[in-house]
Amino acid sequence: MRVLVTGHRGYIGATLVPMLIAAGHDVAGLDSGLFEGCDFGGTLVDVPWIRKDIRDVTPADFDGFDAVVHLAALSNDPLGDLDATTTFDINHVGAVRTARAAKEAGVRRFVQSSTCSLYGAHGDDFIDETAEFLPVTPYGSAKVLAEAEIAALADDTFSPTFLRNATAYGYSCRLRGDLVVNNLTAFAVAIGEVRMKSDGMPWRPLVHIDDIAQAFVVMLGADIDRVHGEAFNVGSTSENYRVREVAEIVGSIVPDCVVTFADDAGPDARNYRVNCDRLAAAFPEFQTKWTVPLGVQQLYDEYIRVGLDEATLSDARIMRIAHVRALLESGRLSPELRFVGEGVGAQ
């Protein structure tokens, strides 16, 4: 199929694009270029792309494509909290605009990258795709609204599917250092300390970006009737951890490091333990290959390879919030996170 990936130059997109190409798809991208210059220890696979904000897309951008994989968003909670209005404008309104434009252009398949963050505060019991949405951040709330409005577009000509990803981790050449496994491992390598900012008791479902990318590939290869309007949690039920447990895993793998808690460490309202069995049961070809210990080992090896040190911990290449703030302070970005004085076009 001809597949357009929005946000293809981000953390997950950098991993997904080569996997789609390997699966035989003809891949192009659409990206605002917000994270250009954030390469870390590798290079992106180059594909034709349009440099454009999803808030500005038109049906013409989607002409001739069979499927759209919609990754583009402000991720995750720290960046989403920077300006709640802009987060909703991109993650909700922009996502719906993208879906509507794709539908008008005749795109049949639309795979939306959603999140388990929309479950929010649920406690210690396992929940599945039927659970109530209880988001506690603008990021999660915007994803809830986007799912509802995109689902309403479904008909005989347009088939949306929603992949509710667990919290991602793992190495990418567009690494995000703000994700819990990536972050704890980075601190352990750089300063010999696993720094906990909360009491570590909340549950998190965790999933490697390779497994997330595999889920998108499986969705594009599935019979459309089996995925039409469906939502799937992406991860493995066995890969739910208390954050404290993740810290202990990091401490056991990274040599000579200790686990510490901030003086003001307290509870985190985000607490959800997610059952991910539905996706693997429906599509046996989808099987997660990674566990958190394997992922921490991968991250440790990559951090050592690139020479990660204490200065890197605040490096705008891997800290999304630092990168965006630097662009804002330089005047290159408007408060609405639009580039100032820069045009768009095909790349």
XYZ file of C-alpha atoms in Angstrom:
347
model
C 0.000 0.000 0.000
C 0.926 3.643 -0.294
C 1.164 4.728 3.325
C 1.510 8.263 4.679
C 2.943 8.504 8.184
C 2.343 11.772 10.033
C 5.008 12.630 12.587
C 7.322 10.215 10.803
C 10.442 12.086 11.979
C 9.697 11.589 15.671
C 10.566 8.974 18.277
C 8.258 6.180 17.067
C 8.233 7.239 13.418
C 12.001 6.775 13.166
C 11.483 3.100 14.024
C 8.192 2.542 12.179
C 9.177 3.880 8.743
C 11.904 1.288 8.033
C 9.614 -1.486 9.308
C 6.855 -0.406 6.916
C 9.337 -0.321 4.039
C 10.571 -3.803 4.983
C 6.945 -5.001 4.904
C 6.706 -3.873 1.279
C 4.803 -0.619 1.655
C 5.486 2.565 -0.316
C 6.029 5.090 2.484
C 5.928 8.880 2.604
C 5.750 11.267 5.522
C 4.183 14.479 6.766
C 5.906 16.274 9.620
C 6.178 19.832 10.935
C 9.919 19.451 11.486
C 9.527 20.370 15.146
C 12.265 17.980 16.236
C 14.785 18.522 13.469
C 18.285 18.438 14.914
C 17.295 15.933 17.609
C 19.206 13.004 16.127
C 20.948 10.968 18.805
C 23.392 8.268 17.840
C 21.887 7.462 14.446
C 20.183 8.805 11.338
C 16.642 8.668 9.994
C 15.682 6.552 7.002
C 14.887 9.098 4.307
C 11.512 9.034 2.554
C 9.658 11.714 0.542
C 7.829 14.033 2.896
C 5.782 17.177 3.222
C 6.871 19.661 5.876
C 3.554 20.764 7.306
C 1.719 21.176 10.613
C -1.236 18.799 10.960
C -3.356 21.809 11.911
C -2.955 22.984 8.298
C -3.457 19.773 6.308
C -5.879 19.627 3.376
C -7.278 16.676 1.396
C -4.684 17.326 -1.307
C -1.951 16.211 1.105
C -3.481 12.727 1.169
C -4.254 12.197 -2.512
C -3.254 8.762 -3.768
C -2.634 7.142 -0.376
C -4.275 3.900 0.697
C -3.609 4.363 4.409
C -2.575 6.973 6.950
C -0.717 6.199 10.156
C -1.258 9.181 12.429
C 1.596 9.584 14.920
C 1.943 13.381 14.971
C 1.151 14.802 18.406
C 2.597 16.616 21.373
C 3.937 13.786 23.503
C 3.921 13.151 26.371
C 2.595 14.692 29.604
C 5.443 17.193 30.357
C 5.254 18.647 26.850
C 1.472 18.402 26.844
C 1.349 20.381 30.082
C 3.399 23.236 28.576
C 0.235 24.822 27.159
C -3.007 22.883 27.503
C -4.769 24.890 24.798
C -2.089 24.111 22.229
C -2.087 20.450 23.276
C -5.815 20.197 22.545
C -5.371 22.145 19.317
C -2.834 19.601 18.037
C -3.726 16.293 19.689
C -7.495 16.688 19.399
C -8.466 19.241 16.753
C -5.423 18.576 14.563
C -5.916 14.809 14.702
C -9.578 15.109 13.702
C -8.680 17.522 10.896
C -6.139 14.992 9.643
C -8.707 12.187 9.662
C -11.332 14.287 7.892
C -8.893 15.406 5.208
C -7.751 11.823 4.667
C -11.345 10.632 4.359
C -12.210 13.374 1.872
C -9.154 12.388 -0.194
C -10.412 8.798 -0.400
C -8.002 7.199 2.064
C -9.557 3.934 3.238
C -7.490 3.067 6.320
C -6.622 5.409 9.175
C -4.597 4.056 12.097
C -4.561 6.474 15.008
C -1.744 6.341 17.560
C -3.648 6.646 20.820
C -2.503 5.961 24.362
C -3.213 4.083 27.568
C -2.894 7.478 29.267
C -6.558 8.031 28.498
C -7.385 5.459 31.220
C -5.739 7.788 33.745
C -6.399 7.045 37.412
C -7.765 3.500 37.781
C -5.972 1.894 40.696
C -4.352 -1.528 40.929
C -6.879 -3.751 39.127
C -6.361 -4.772 35.502
C -8.432 -2.868 32.951
C -9.079 -3.572 29.271
C -10.372 -1.649 26.252
C -13.849 -1.356 27.801
C -12.584 0.588 30.842
C -13.839 4.076 31.613
C -11.642 6.953 30.493
C -10.285 8.879 33.489
C -7.475 11.026 32.052
C -5.574 13.266 34.454
C -3.525 15.316 31.945
C -4.251 17.448 28.856
C -2.383 14.850 26.796
C -4.721 12.042 27.876
C -7.865 14.170 27.675
C -7.085 15.325 24.126
C -6.581 11.726 23.003
C -10.000 10.780 24.424
C -11.703 13.511 22.394
C -9.750 12.618 19.250
C -10.769 8.958 19.447
C -14.450 9.837 19.817
C -14.599 12.246 16.889
C -12.490 10.123 14.552
C -14.583 7.050 15.373
C -17.666 9.014 14.334
C -16.195 9.388 10.828
C -16.226 5.628 10.238
C -18.364 4.378 7.361
C -18.169 2.035 4.371
C -15.417 4.170 2.796
C -13.338 5.123 5.823
C -12.020 2.702 8.429
C -10.275 4.093 11.534
C -8.422 1.900 14.029
C -7.061 3.014 17.400
C -3.858 1.665 18.915
C -3.690 2.595 22.590
C 0.017 2.321 23.221
C 1.389 1.553 26.641
C 4.152 3.870 27.856
C 6.939 3.576 25.298
C 10.620 2.948 25.898
C 13.632 1.821 23.898
C 16.338 3.252 21.702
C 15.550 5.366 18.636
C 17.735 7.743 16.652
C 15.140 10.348 17.682
C 15.424 9.300 21.321
C 13.082 10.713 23.928
C 14.755 11.068 27.282
C 11.569 12.101 29.082
C 10.026 8.595 29.113
C 10.304 6.724 32.388
C 12.501 3.752 31.371
C 14.694 5.837 29.076
C 15.032 8.535 31.720
C 15.846 6.330 34.695
C 18.427 4.412 32.678
C 20.025 7.629 31.422
C 20.462 8.977 34.950
C 21.889 5.653 36.101
C 24.499 5.679 33.327
C 25.362 9.376 33.567
C 25.550 9.934 37.317
C 25.308 6.466 38.872
C 21.942 7.288 40.391
C 18.390 6.196 39.538
C 16.408 9.278 40.541
C 12.788 8.713 41.516
C 10.597 11.813 41.434
C 7.512 10.039 42.830
C 7.067 7.330 45.439
C 7.190 4.784 42.627
C 3.984 2.990 43.571
C 1.758 3.702 40.520
C 1.377 1.015 37.882
C 2.409 1.570 34.262
C 2.030 -0.676 31.240
C 5.312 -0.475 29.324
C 6.092 -1.370 25.710
C 9.170 -1.142 23.503
C 8.893 1.067 20.407
C 9.800 -1.910 18.196
C 6.675 -3.673 19.459
C 4.563 -0.542 18.932
C 5.823 -0.312 15.363
C 5.060 -3.996 14.821
C 1.448 -3.391 15.916
C 1.015 -0.716 13.240
C 2.438 -3.031 10.590
C 0.013 -5.779 11.660
C -2.961 -3.396 11.535
C -2.131 -2.353 7.969
C -1.892 -5.984 6.898
C -5.136 -7.087 8.570
C -8.461 -7.601 6.808
C -10.173 -4.257 7.079
C -13.364 -5.758 8.504
C -11.404 -7.035 11.510
C -10.008 -3.640 12.488
C -12.803 -1.288 11.386
C -13.562 1.068 14.293
C -11.674 -1.129 16.753
C -9.392 -0.122 19.619
C -6.537 -2.259 20.925
C -4.222 -1.829 23.887
C -0.650 -2.237 22.631
C 1.769 -4.004 24.917
C 1.867 -7.183 26.963
C -0.239 -7.851 30.050
C 2.838 -9.270 31.773
C 4.703 -5.988 31.177
C 2.909 -3.878 33.789
C 5.289 -2.561 36.435
C 5.256 -0.291 39.403
C 7.669 2.547 38.633
C 9.661 1.510 41.704
C 10.163 -1.924 40.100
C 11.516 -0.296 36.948
C 14.028 1.598 39.070
C 15.132 -1.646 40.693
C 15.583 -3.286 37.289
C 17.726 -0.369 36.133
C 19.747 -0.610 39.329
C 20.376 -4.311 38.741
C 21.608 -3.815 35.153
C 23.606 -0.581 35.239
C 26.831 -1.158 37.204
C 27.571 0.837 40.362
C 24.338 2.837 40.594
C 21.939 3.469 43.461
C 18.198 4.194 43.622
C 17.224 7.458 45.330
C 13.980 9.300 45.997
C 13.514 13.061 45.770
C 12.916 14.828 49.071
C 9.430 15.770 47.939
C 8.637 12.400 46.330
C 4.931 11.673 46.609
C 2.156 9.780 44.858
C 1.446 10.144 41.134
C -2.225 10.389 40.133
C -1.571 8.458 36.914
C -2.068 4.834 37.870
C -3.304 2.199 35.431
C -2.618 -1.506 35.019
C -3.615 -2.578 31.539
C -4.663 -5.888 30.024
C -3.243 -6.135 26.497
C -4.454 -9.634 25.604
C -7.031 -8.609 23.011
C -4.569 -7.598 20.286
C -2.462 -10.767 20.467
C -5.578 -12.960 20.670
C -7.100 -11.364 17.571
C -3.814 -11.283 15.652
C -1.440 -14.102 16.684
C 1.167 -12.658 14.314
C 1.537 -9.839 16.836
C 3.713 -10.963 19.719
C 5.775 -8.558 21.795
C 9.472 -9.357 21.662
C 10.790 -7.042 24.369
C 10.672 -6.892 28.161
C 11.757 -4.010 30.354
C 14.993 -5.772 31.442
C 15.916 -6.354 27.783
C 15.051 -2.745 26.981
C 17.154 -1.381 29.833
C 20.085 -3.462 28.623
C 19.613 -2.081 25.083
C 19.481 1.482 26.396
C 22.539 0.933 28.586
C 24.515 -0.397 25.620
C 23.452 2.507 23.387
C 24.130 5.140 26.056
C 27.625 3.747 26.543
C 28.170 3.660 22.771
C 27.296 7.349 22.303
C 29.142 8.460 25.445
C 26.141 9.717 27.397
C 27.249 11.873 30.322
C 25.733 14.220 32.882
C 25.517 17.122 30.406
C 23.412 14.958 28.102
C 20.680 14.696 30.738
C 19.553 18.241 29.896
C 20.440 18.016 26.201
C 17.692 19.441 23.984
C 18.300 16.616 21.520
C 16.669 14.117 23.874
C 14.616 16.286 26.225
C 11.567 17.388 24.238
C 10.500 20.089 26.668
C 14.005 21.641 26.625
C 14.087 21.569 22.826
C 10.708 23.275 22.495
C 11.541 25.895 25.122
C 14.784 26.698 23.300
C 12.858 27.248 20.057
C 10.352 29.453 21.878
C 13.087 31.529 23.501
C 14.886 31.972 20.167
C 11.690 33.248 18.550
C 11.631 30.448 15.976
C 8.396 29.121 17.472
C 5.275 31.103 18.305
C 3.485 30.456 21.632
C 1.109 28.225 19.637
C 4.158 26.124 18.612
C 4.088 27.231 14.994
C 7.332 28.034 13.196
C 7.801 31.741 12.606
C 8.745 32.881 9.100
C 9.365 29.411 7.683
C 7.474 28.007 4.735
C 6.251 24.497 4.055
C 6.802 22.232 1.125
C 7.772 18.840 -0.162
C 11.111 17.413 0.932
